[in-house]
PDB file of C-alpha atoms and ligand atoms in Angstrom:
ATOM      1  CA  UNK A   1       0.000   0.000   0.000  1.00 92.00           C
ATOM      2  CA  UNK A   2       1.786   3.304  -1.123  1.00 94.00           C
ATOM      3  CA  UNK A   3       1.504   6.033   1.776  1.00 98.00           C
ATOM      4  CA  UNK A   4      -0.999   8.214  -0.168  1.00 98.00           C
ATOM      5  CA  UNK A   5      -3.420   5.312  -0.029  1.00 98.00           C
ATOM      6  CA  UNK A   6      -2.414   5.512   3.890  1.00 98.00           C
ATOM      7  CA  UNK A   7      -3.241   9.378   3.614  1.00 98.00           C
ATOM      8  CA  UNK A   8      -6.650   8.372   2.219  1.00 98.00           C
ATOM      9  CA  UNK A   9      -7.785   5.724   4.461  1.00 98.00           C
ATOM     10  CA  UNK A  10      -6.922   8.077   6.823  1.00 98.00           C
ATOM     11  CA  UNK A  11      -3.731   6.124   8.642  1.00 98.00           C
ATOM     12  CA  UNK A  12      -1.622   9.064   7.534  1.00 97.00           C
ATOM     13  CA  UNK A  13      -2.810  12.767   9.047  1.00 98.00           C
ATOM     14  CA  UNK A  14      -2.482  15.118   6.067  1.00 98.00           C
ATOM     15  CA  UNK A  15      -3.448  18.596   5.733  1.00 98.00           C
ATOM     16  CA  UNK A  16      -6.756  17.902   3.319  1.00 98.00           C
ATOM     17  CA  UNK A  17      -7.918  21.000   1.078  1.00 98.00           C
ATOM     18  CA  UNK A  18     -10.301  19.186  -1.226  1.00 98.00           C
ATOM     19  CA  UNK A  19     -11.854  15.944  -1.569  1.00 98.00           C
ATOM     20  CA  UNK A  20     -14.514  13.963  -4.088  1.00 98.00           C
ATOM     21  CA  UNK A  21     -15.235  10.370  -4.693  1.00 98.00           C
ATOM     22  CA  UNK A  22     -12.039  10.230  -7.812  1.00 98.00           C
ATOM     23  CA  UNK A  23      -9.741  12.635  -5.729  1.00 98.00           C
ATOM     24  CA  UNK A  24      -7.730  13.820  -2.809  1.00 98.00           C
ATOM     25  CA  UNK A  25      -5.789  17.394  -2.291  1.00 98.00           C
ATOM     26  CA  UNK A  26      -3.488  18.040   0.652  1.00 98.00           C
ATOM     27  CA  UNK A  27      -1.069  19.912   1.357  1.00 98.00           C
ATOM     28  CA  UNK A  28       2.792  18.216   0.860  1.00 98.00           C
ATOM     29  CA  UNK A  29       4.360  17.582   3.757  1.00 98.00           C
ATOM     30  CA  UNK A  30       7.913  19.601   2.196  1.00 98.00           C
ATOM     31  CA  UNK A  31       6.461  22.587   0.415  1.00 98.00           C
ATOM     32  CA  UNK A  32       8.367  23.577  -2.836  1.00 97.00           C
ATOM     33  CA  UNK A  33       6.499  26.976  -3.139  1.00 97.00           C
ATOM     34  CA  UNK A  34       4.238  28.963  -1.134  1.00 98.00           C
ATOM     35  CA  UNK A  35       1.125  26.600  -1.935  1.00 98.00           C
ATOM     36  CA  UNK A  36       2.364  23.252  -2.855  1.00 98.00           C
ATOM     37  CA  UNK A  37      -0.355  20.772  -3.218  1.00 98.00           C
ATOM     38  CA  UNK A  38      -0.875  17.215  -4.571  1.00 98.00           C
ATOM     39  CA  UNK A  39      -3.823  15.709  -5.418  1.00 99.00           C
ATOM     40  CA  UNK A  40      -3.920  12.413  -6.518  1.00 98.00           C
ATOM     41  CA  UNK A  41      -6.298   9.876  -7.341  1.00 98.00           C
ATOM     42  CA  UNK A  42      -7.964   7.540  -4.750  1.00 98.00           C
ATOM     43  CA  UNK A  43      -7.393   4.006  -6.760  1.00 97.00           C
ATOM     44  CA  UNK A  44      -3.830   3.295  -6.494  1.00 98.00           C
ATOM     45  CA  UNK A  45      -1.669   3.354  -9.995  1.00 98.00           C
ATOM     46  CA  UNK A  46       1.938   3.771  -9.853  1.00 98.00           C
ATOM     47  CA  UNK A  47       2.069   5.372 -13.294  1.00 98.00           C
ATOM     48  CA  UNK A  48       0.122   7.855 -15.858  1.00 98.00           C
ATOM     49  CA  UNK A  49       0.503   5.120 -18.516  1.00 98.00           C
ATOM     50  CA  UNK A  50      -1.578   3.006 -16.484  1.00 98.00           C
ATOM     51  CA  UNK A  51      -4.123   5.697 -15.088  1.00 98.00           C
ATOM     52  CA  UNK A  52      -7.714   5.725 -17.385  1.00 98.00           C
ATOM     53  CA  UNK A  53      -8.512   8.893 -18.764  1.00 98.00           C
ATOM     54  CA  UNK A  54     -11.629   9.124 -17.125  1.00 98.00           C
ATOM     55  CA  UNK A  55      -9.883   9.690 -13.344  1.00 98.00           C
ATOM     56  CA  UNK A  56      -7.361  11.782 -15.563  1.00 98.00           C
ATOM     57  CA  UNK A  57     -10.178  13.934 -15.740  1.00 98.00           C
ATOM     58  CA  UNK A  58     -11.221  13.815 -12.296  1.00 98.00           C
ATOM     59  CA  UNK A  59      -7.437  14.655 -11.116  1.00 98.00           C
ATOM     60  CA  UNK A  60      -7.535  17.803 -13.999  1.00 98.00           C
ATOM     61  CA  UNK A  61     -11.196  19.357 -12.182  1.00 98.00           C
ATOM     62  CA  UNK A  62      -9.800  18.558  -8.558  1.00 98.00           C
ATOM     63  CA  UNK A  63      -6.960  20.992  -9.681  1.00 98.00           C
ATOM     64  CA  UNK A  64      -9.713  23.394 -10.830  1.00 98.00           C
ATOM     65  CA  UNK A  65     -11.561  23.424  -7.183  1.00 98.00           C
ATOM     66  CA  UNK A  66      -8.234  23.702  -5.520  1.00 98.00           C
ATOM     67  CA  UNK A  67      -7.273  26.522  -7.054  1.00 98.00           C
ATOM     68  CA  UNK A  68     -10.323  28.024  -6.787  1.00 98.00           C
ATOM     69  CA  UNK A  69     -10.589  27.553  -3.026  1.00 98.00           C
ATOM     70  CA  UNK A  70      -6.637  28.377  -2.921  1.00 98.00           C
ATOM     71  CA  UNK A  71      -7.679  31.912  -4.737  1.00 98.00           C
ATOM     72  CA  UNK A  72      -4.941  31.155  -7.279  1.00 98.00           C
ATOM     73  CA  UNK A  73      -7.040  31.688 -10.560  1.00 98.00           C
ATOM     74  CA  UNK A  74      -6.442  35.569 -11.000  1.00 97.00           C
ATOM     75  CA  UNK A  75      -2.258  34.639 -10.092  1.00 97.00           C
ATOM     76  CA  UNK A  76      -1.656  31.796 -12.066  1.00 98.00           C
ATOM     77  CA  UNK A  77      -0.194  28.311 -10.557  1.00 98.00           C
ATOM     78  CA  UNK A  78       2.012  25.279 -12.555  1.00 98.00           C
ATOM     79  CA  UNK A  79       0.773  21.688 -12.479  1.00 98.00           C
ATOM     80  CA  UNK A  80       3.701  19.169 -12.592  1.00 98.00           C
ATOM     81  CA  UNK A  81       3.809  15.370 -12.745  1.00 98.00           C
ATOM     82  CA  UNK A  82       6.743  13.612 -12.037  1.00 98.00           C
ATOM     83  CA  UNK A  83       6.464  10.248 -14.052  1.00 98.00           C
ATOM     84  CA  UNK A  84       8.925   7.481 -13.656  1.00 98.00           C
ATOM     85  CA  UNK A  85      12.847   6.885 -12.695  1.00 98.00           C
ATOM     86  CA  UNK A  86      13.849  10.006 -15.318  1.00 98.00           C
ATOM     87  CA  UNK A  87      11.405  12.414 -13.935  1.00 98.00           C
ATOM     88  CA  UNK A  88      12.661  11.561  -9.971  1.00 98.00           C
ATOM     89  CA  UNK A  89       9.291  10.059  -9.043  1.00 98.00           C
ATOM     90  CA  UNK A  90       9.534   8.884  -5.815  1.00 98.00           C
ATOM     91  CA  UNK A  91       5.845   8.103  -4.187  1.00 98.00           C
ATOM     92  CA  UNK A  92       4.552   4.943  -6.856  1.00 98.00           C
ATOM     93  CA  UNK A  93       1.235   6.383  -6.673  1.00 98.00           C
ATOM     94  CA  UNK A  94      -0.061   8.829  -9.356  1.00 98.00           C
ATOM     95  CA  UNK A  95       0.319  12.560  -7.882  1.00 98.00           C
ATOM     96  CA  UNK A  96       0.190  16.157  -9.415  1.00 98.00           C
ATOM     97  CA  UNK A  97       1.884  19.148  -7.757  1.00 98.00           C
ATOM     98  CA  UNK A  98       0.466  22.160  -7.448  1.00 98.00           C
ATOM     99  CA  UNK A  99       2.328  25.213  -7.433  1.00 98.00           C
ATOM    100  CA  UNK A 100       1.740  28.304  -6.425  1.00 98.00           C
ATOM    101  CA  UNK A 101       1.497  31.643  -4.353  1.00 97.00           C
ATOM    102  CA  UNK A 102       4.595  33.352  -6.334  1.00 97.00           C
ATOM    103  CA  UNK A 103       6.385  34.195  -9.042  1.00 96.00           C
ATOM    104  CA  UNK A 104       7.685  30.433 -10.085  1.00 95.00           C
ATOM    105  CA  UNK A 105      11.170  30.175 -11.589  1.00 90.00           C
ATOM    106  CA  UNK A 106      10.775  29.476 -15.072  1.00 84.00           C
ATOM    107  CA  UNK A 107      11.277  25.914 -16.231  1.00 73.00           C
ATOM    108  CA  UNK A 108      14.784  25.521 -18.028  1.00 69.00           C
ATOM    109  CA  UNK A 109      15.652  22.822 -20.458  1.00 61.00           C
ATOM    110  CA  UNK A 110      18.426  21.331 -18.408  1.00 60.00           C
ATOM    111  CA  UNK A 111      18.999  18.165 -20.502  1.00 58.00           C
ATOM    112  CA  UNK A 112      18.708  18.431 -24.175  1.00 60.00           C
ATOM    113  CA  UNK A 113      20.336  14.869 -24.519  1.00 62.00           C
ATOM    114  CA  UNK A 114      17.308  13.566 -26.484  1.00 60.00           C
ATOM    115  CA  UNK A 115      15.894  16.482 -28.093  1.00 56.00           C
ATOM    116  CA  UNK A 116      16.523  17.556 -31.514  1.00 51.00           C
ATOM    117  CA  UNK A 117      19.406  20.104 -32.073  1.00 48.00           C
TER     118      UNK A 117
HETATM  119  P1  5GP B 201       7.515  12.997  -6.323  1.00 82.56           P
HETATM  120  O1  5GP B 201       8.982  13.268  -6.166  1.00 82.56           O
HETATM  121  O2  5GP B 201       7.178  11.531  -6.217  1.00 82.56           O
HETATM  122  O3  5GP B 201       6.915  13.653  -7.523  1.00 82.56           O
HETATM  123  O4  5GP B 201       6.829  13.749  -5.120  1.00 82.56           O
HETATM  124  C1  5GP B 201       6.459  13.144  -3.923  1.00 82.56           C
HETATM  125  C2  5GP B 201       6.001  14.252  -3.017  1.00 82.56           C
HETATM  126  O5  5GP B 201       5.316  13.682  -1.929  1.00 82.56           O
HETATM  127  C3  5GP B 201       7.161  15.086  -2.438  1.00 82.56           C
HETATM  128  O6  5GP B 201       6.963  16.444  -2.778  1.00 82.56           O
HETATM  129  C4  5GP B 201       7.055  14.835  -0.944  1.00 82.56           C
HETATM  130  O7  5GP B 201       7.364  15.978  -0.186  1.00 82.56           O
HETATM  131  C5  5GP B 201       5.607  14.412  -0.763  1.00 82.56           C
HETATM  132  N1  5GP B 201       5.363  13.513   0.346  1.00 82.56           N
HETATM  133  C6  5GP B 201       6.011  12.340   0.581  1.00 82.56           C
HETATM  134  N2  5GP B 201       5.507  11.755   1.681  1.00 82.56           N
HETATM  135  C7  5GP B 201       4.508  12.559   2.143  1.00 82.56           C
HETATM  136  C8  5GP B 201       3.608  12.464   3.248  1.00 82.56           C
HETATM  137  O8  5GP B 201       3.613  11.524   4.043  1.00 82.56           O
HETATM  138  N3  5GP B 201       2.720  13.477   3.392  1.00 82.56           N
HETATM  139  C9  5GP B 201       2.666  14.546   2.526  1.00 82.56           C
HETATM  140  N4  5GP B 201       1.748  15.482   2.775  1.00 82.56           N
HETATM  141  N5  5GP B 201       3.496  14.651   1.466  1.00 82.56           N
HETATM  142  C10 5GP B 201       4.406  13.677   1.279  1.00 82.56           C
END
């Protein structure tokens, strides 16, 4: 069982902001920005090659109320998904951060190893 499915059943305290039958949103327990949330999806998959695209859609509106509630619609906020051993995923349960509540660095193309010159 990974320890978001812990968070949901409730074995885990978290710091909830939103929650629906598809989705949880709490806080993460080491903030990268002001508001850094995840929300994830209540069935457990490891990986967004193995997640339907119906709960895709659930995960994509729980990001909508959060930011609502969060006030971070006029501001602007980044959604990020790390995805497998290249990306530095480390909890095997589907998650996307939420990031806001300042100006965010911009993203730079660290490693253009595979990407057409
Ligand atoms: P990843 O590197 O897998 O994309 O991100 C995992 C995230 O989960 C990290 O930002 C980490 O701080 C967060 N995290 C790991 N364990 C817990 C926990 O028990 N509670 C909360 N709230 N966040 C966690």
């Amino acid at each position: 069982m990974s320890i978001f499915t812990k968070i949901i059943n409730h074995e885990i305290p978290a710091n909830r902001v939103y929650e629906d039958d598809y989705t949880l949103a709490f806080h993460d327990v080491d903030p990268q920005a002001p508001i850094h949330i995840l929300v994830i999806p209540k069935k457990e998959v490891a990986h967004l090659q193995d997640l339907d695209g119906e709960t895709m859609t659930h995960l994509l509106f729980a990001v909508q109320q959060v930011a609502k509630k969060l006030k971070l619609d006029e501001r602007g906020y980044r959604v990020v998904i790390n995805n497998g051993a290249d990306a530095g995923q480390e909890v095997p349960h589907v998650h996307l951060h939420l990031l806001g509540g300042t100006k965010l660095g911009h993203i730079h193309h660290q490693d253009r190893t595979h990407t057409a010159s």
